[in-house]
mmCIF file of C-alpha atoms in Angstrom:
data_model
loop_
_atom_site.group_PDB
_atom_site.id
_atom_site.type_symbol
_atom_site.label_atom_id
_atom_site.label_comp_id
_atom_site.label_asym_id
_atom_site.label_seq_id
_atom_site.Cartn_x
_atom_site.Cartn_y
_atom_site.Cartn_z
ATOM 1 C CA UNK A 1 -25.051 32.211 -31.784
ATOM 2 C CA UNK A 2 -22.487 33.982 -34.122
ATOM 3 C CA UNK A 3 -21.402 36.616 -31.889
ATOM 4 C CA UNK A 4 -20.710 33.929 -29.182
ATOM 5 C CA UNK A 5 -19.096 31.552 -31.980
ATOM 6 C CA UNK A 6 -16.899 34.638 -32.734
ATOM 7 C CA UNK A 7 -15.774 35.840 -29.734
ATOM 8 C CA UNK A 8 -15.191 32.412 -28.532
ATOM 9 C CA UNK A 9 -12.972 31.651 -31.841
ATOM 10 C CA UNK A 10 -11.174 34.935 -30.792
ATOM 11 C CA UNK A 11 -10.567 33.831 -27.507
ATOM 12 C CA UNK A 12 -9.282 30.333 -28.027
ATOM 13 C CA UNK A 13 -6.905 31.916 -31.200
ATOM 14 C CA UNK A 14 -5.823 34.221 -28.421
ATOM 15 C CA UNK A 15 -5.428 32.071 -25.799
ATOM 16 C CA UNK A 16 -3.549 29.576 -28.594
ATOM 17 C CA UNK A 17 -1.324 32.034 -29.848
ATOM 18 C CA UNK A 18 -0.250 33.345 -25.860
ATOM 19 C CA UNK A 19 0.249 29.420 -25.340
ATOM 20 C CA UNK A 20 2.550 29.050 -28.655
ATOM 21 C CA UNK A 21 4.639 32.686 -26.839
ATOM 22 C CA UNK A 22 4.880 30.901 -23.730
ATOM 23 C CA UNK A 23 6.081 28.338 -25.288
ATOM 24 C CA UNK A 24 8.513 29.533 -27.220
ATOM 25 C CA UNK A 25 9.623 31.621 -24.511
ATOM 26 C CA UNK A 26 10.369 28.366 -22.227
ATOM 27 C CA UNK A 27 7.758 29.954 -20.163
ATOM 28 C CA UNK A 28 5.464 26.975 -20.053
ATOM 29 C CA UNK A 29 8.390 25.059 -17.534
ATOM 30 C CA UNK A 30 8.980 27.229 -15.002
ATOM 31 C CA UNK A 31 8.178 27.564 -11.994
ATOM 32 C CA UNK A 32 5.439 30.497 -10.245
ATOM 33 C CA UNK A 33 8.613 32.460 -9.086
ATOM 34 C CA UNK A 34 10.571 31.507 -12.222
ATOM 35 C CA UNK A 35 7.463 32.936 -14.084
ATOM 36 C CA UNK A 36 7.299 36.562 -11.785
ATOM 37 C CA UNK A 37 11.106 37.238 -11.863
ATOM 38 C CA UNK A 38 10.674 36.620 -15.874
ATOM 39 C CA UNK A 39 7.784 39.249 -15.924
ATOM 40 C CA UNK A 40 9.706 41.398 -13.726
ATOM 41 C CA UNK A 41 13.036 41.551 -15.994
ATOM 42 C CA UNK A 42 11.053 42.630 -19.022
ATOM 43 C CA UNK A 43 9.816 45.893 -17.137
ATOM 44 C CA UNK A 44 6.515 47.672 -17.786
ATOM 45 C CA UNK A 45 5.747 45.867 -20.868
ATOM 46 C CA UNK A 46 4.235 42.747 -18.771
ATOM 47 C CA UNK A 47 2.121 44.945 -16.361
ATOM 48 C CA UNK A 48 1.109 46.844 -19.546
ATOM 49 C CA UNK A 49 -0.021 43.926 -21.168
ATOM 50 C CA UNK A 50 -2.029 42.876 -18.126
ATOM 51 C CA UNK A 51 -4.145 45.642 -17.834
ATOM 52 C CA UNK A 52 -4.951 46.047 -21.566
ATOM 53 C CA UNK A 53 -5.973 42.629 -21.327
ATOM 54 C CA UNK A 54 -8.250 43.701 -18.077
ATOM 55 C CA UNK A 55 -9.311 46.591 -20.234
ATOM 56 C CA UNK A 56 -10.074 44.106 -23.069
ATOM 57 C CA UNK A 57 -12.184 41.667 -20.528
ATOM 58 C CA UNK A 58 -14.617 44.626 -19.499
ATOM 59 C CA UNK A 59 -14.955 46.171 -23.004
ATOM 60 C CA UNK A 60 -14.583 43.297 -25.620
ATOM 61 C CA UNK A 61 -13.350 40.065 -24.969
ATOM 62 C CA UNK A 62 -16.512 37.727 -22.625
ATOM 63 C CA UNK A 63 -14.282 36.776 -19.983
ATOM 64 C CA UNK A 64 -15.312 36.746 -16.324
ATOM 65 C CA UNK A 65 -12.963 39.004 -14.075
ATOM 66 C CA UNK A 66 -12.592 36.818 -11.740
ATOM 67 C CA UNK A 67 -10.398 34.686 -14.299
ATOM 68 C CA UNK A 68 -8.051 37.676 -14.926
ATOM 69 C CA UNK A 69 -8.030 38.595 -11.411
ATOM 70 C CA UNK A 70 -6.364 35.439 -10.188
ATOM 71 C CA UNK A 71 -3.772 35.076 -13.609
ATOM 72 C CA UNK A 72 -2.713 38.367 -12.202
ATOM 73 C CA UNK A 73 -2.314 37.278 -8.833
ATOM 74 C CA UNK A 74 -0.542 33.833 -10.084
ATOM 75 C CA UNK A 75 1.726 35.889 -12.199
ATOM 76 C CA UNK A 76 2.281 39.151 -10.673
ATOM 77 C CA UNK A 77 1.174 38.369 -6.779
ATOM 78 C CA UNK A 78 -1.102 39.758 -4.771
ATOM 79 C CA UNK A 79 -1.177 43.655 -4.377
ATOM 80 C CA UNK A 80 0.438 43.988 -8.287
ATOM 81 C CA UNK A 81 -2.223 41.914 -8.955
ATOM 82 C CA UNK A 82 -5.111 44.074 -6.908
ATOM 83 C CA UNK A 83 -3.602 47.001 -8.539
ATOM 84 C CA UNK A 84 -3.308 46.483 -12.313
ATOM 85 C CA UNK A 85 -6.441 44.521 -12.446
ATOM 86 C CA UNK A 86 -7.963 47.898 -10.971
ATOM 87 C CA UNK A 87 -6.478 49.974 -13.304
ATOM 88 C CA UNK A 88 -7.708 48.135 -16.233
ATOM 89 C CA UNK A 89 -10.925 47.267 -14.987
ATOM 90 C CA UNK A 90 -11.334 50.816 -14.144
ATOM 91 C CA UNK A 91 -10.587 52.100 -17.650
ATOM 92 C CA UNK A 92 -12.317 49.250 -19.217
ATOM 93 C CA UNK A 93 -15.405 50.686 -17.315
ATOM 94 C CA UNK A 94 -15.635 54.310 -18.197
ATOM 95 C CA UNK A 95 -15.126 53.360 -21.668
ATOM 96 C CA UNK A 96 -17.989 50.734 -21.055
ATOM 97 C CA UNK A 97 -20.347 53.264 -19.695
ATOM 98 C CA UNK A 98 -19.465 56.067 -22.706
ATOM 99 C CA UNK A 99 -19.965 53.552 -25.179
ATOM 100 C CA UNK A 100 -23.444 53.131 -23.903
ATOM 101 C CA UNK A 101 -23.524 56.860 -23.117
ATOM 102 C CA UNK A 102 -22.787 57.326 -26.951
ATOM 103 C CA UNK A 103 -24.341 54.703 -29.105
ATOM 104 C CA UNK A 104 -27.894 54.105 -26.685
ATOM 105 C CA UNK A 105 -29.598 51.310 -26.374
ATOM 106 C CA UNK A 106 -29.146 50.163 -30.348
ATOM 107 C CA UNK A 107 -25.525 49.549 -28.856
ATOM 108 C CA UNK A 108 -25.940 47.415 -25.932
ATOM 109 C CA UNK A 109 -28.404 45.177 -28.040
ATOM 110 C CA UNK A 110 -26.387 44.454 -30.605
ATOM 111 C CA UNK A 111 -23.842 44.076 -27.774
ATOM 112 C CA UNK A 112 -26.004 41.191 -25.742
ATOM 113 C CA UNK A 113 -28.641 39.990 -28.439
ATOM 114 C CA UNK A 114 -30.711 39.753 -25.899
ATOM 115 C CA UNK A 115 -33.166 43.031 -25.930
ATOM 116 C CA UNK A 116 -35.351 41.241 -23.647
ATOM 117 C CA UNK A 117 -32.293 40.680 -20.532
ATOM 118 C CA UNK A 118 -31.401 44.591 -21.008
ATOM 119 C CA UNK A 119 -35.045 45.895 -20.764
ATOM 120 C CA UNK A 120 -35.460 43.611 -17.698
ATOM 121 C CA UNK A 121 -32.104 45.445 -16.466
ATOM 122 C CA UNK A 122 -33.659 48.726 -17.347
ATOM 123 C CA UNK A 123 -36.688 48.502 -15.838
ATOM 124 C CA UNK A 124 -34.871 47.458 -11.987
ATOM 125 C CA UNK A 125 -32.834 49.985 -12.396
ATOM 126 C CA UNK A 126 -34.776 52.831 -13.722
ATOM 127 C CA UNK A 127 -36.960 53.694 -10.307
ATOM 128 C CA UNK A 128 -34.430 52.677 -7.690
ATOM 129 C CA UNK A 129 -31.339 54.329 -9.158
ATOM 130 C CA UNK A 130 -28.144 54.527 -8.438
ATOM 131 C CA UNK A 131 -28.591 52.357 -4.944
ATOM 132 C CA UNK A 132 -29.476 49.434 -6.537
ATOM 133 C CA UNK A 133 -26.632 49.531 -9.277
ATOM 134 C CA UNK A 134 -24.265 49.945 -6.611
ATOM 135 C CA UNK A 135 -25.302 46.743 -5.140
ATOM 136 C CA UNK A 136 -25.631 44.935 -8.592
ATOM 137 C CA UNK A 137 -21.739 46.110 -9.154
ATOM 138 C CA UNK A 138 -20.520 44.709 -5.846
ATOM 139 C CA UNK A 139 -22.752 41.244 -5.619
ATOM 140 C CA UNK A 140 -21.133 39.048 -8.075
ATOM 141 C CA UNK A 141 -24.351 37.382 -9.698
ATOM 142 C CA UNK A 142 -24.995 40.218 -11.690
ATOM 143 C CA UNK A 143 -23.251 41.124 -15.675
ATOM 144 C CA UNK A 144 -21.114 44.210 -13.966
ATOM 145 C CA UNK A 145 -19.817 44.454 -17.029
ATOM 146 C CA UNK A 146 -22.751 44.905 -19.362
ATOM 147 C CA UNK A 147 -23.821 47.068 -16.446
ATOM 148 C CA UNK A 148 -21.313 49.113 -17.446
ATOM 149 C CA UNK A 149 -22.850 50.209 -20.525
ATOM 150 C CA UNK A 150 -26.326 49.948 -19.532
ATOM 151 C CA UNK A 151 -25.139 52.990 -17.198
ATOM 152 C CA UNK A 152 -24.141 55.175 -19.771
ATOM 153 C CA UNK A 153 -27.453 55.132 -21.114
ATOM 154 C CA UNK A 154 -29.158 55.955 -17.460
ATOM 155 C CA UNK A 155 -29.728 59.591 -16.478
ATOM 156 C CA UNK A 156 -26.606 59.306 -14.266
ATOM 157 C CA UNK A 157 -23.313 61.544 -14.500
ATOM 158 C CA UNK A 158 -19.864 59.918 -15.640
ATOM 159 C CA UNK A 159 -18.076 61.340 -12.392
ATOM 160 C CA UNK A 160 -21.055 59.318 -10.182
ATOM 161 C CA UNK A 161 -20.441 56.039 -12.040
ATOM 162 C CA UNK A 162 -17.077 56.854 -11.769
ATOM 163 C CA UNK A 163 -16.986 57.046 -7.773
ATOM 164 C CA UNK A 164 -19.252 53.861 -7.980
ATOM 165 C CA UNK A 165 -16.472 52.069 -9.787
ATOM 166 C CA UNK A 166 -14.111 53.237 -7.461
ATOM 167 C CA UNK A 167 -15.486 51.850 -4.530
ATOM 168 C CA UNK A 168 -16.844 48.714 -6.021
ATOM 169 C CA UNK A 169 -14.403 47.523 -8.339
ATOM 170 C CA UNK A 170 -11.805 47.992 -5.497
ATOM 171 C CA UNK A 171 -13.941 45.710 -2.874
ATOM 172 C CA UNK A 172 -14.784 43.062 -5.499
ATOM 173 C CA UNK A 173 -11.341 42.851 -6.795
ATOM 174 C CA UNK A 174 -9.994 42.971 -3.398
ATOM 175 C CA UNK A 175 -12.913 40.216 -2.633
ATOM 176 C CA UNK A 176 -11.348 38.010 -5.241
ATOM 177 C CA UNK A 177 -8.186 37.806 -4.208
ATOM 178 C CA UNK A 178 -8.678 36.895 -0.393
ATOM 179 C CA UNK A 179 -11.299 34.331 -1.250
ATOM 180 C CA UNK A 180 -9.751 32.579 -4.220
ATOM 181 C CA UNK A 181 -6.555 33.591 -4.624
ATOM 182 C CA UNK A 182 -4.937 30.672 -2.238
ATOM 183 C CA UNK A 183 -4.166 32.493 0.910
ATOM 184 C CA UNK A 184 -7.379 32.259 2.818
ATOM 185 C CA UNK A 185 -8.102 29.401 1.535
ATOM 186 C CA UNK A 186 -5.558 27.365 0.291
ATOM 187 C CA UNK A 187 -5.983 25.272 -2.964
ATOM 188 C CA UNK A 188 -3.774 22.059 -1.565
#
């Protein structure tokens, strides 16, 4: 109950203080387009931003990809969106999986609080292997991110969970966008 009181009191000061920027900023009146030229004028720096806070989302901070996925494409567009929430979620999972790979299961415990979740991960895992992660990364009713670290501490290489990412973040990013991101199906 602390840890989720904490990092929800981190999120809402974050998500206060990037309110209390915008607003400052005039950004909070403008327009989608108003809002992406903006973003484009200041260069790298909003892009950057972006994907630490993708890299943030996998590692640290318990928000649900999905979330970041479509801010991206709201702010950014479509394919900018695709591709910096790939690069971030990408990063944000190697370190994932070496965290676990370094600090064991003492780690992802503390992580969750919930010993009795990861050992019921653990045990599905641990005879089927890699097959049955790759599934649990690409069907969306499964912690991919907690996965993440649960990885490092499996008998797998970094370079296989690193093709594994590859494919699977890319489809269920790519999955996000098409089904929620307006164009498919529109929101009016």
């Amino acid at each position: 109950i602390i840890k989720l009181a904490v990092s929800a009191l981190i999120l809402v000061l974050f998500l206060g203080l990037m309110y209390l920027i915008f607003y400052k900023l005039g950004i909070t009146e403008l327009t989608q387009d108003e809002i992406q030229s903006y973003l484009e004028s200041k260069g790298a720096l909003a892009p950057l931003l972006f994907i630490l806070i993708t890299f943030l989302q996998v590692t640290f901070i318990p928000i649900p990809s999905t979330i970041t996925v479509l801010v991206g494409n709201y702010l950014f567009g479509f394919w900018a969106s695709y591709l910096y929430s790939f690069i971030g979620m990408m990063l944000g999972s190697m370190f994932a999986f070496y965290l676990g790979r370094w600090f064991g299961k003492k780690f992802i415990y503390w992580l969750v609080n919930d010993k009795e979740m990861v050992d019921s991960y653990l045990n599905k895992i641990k005879n089927k292997g890699n097959v049955l992660l790759f599934f649990m990364f690409i069907f969306p009713f499964f912690p991919d991110d907690l996965l993440c670290s649960i990885a490092g501490i499996l008998p797998m290489r970094g370079f296989s969970f690193f093709l594994m990412q590859l494919f699977t973040r890319g489809v269920t990013i790519l999955a996000t966008l098409f089904m929620l991101g307006g164009d498919i199906i529109p929101f009016s």
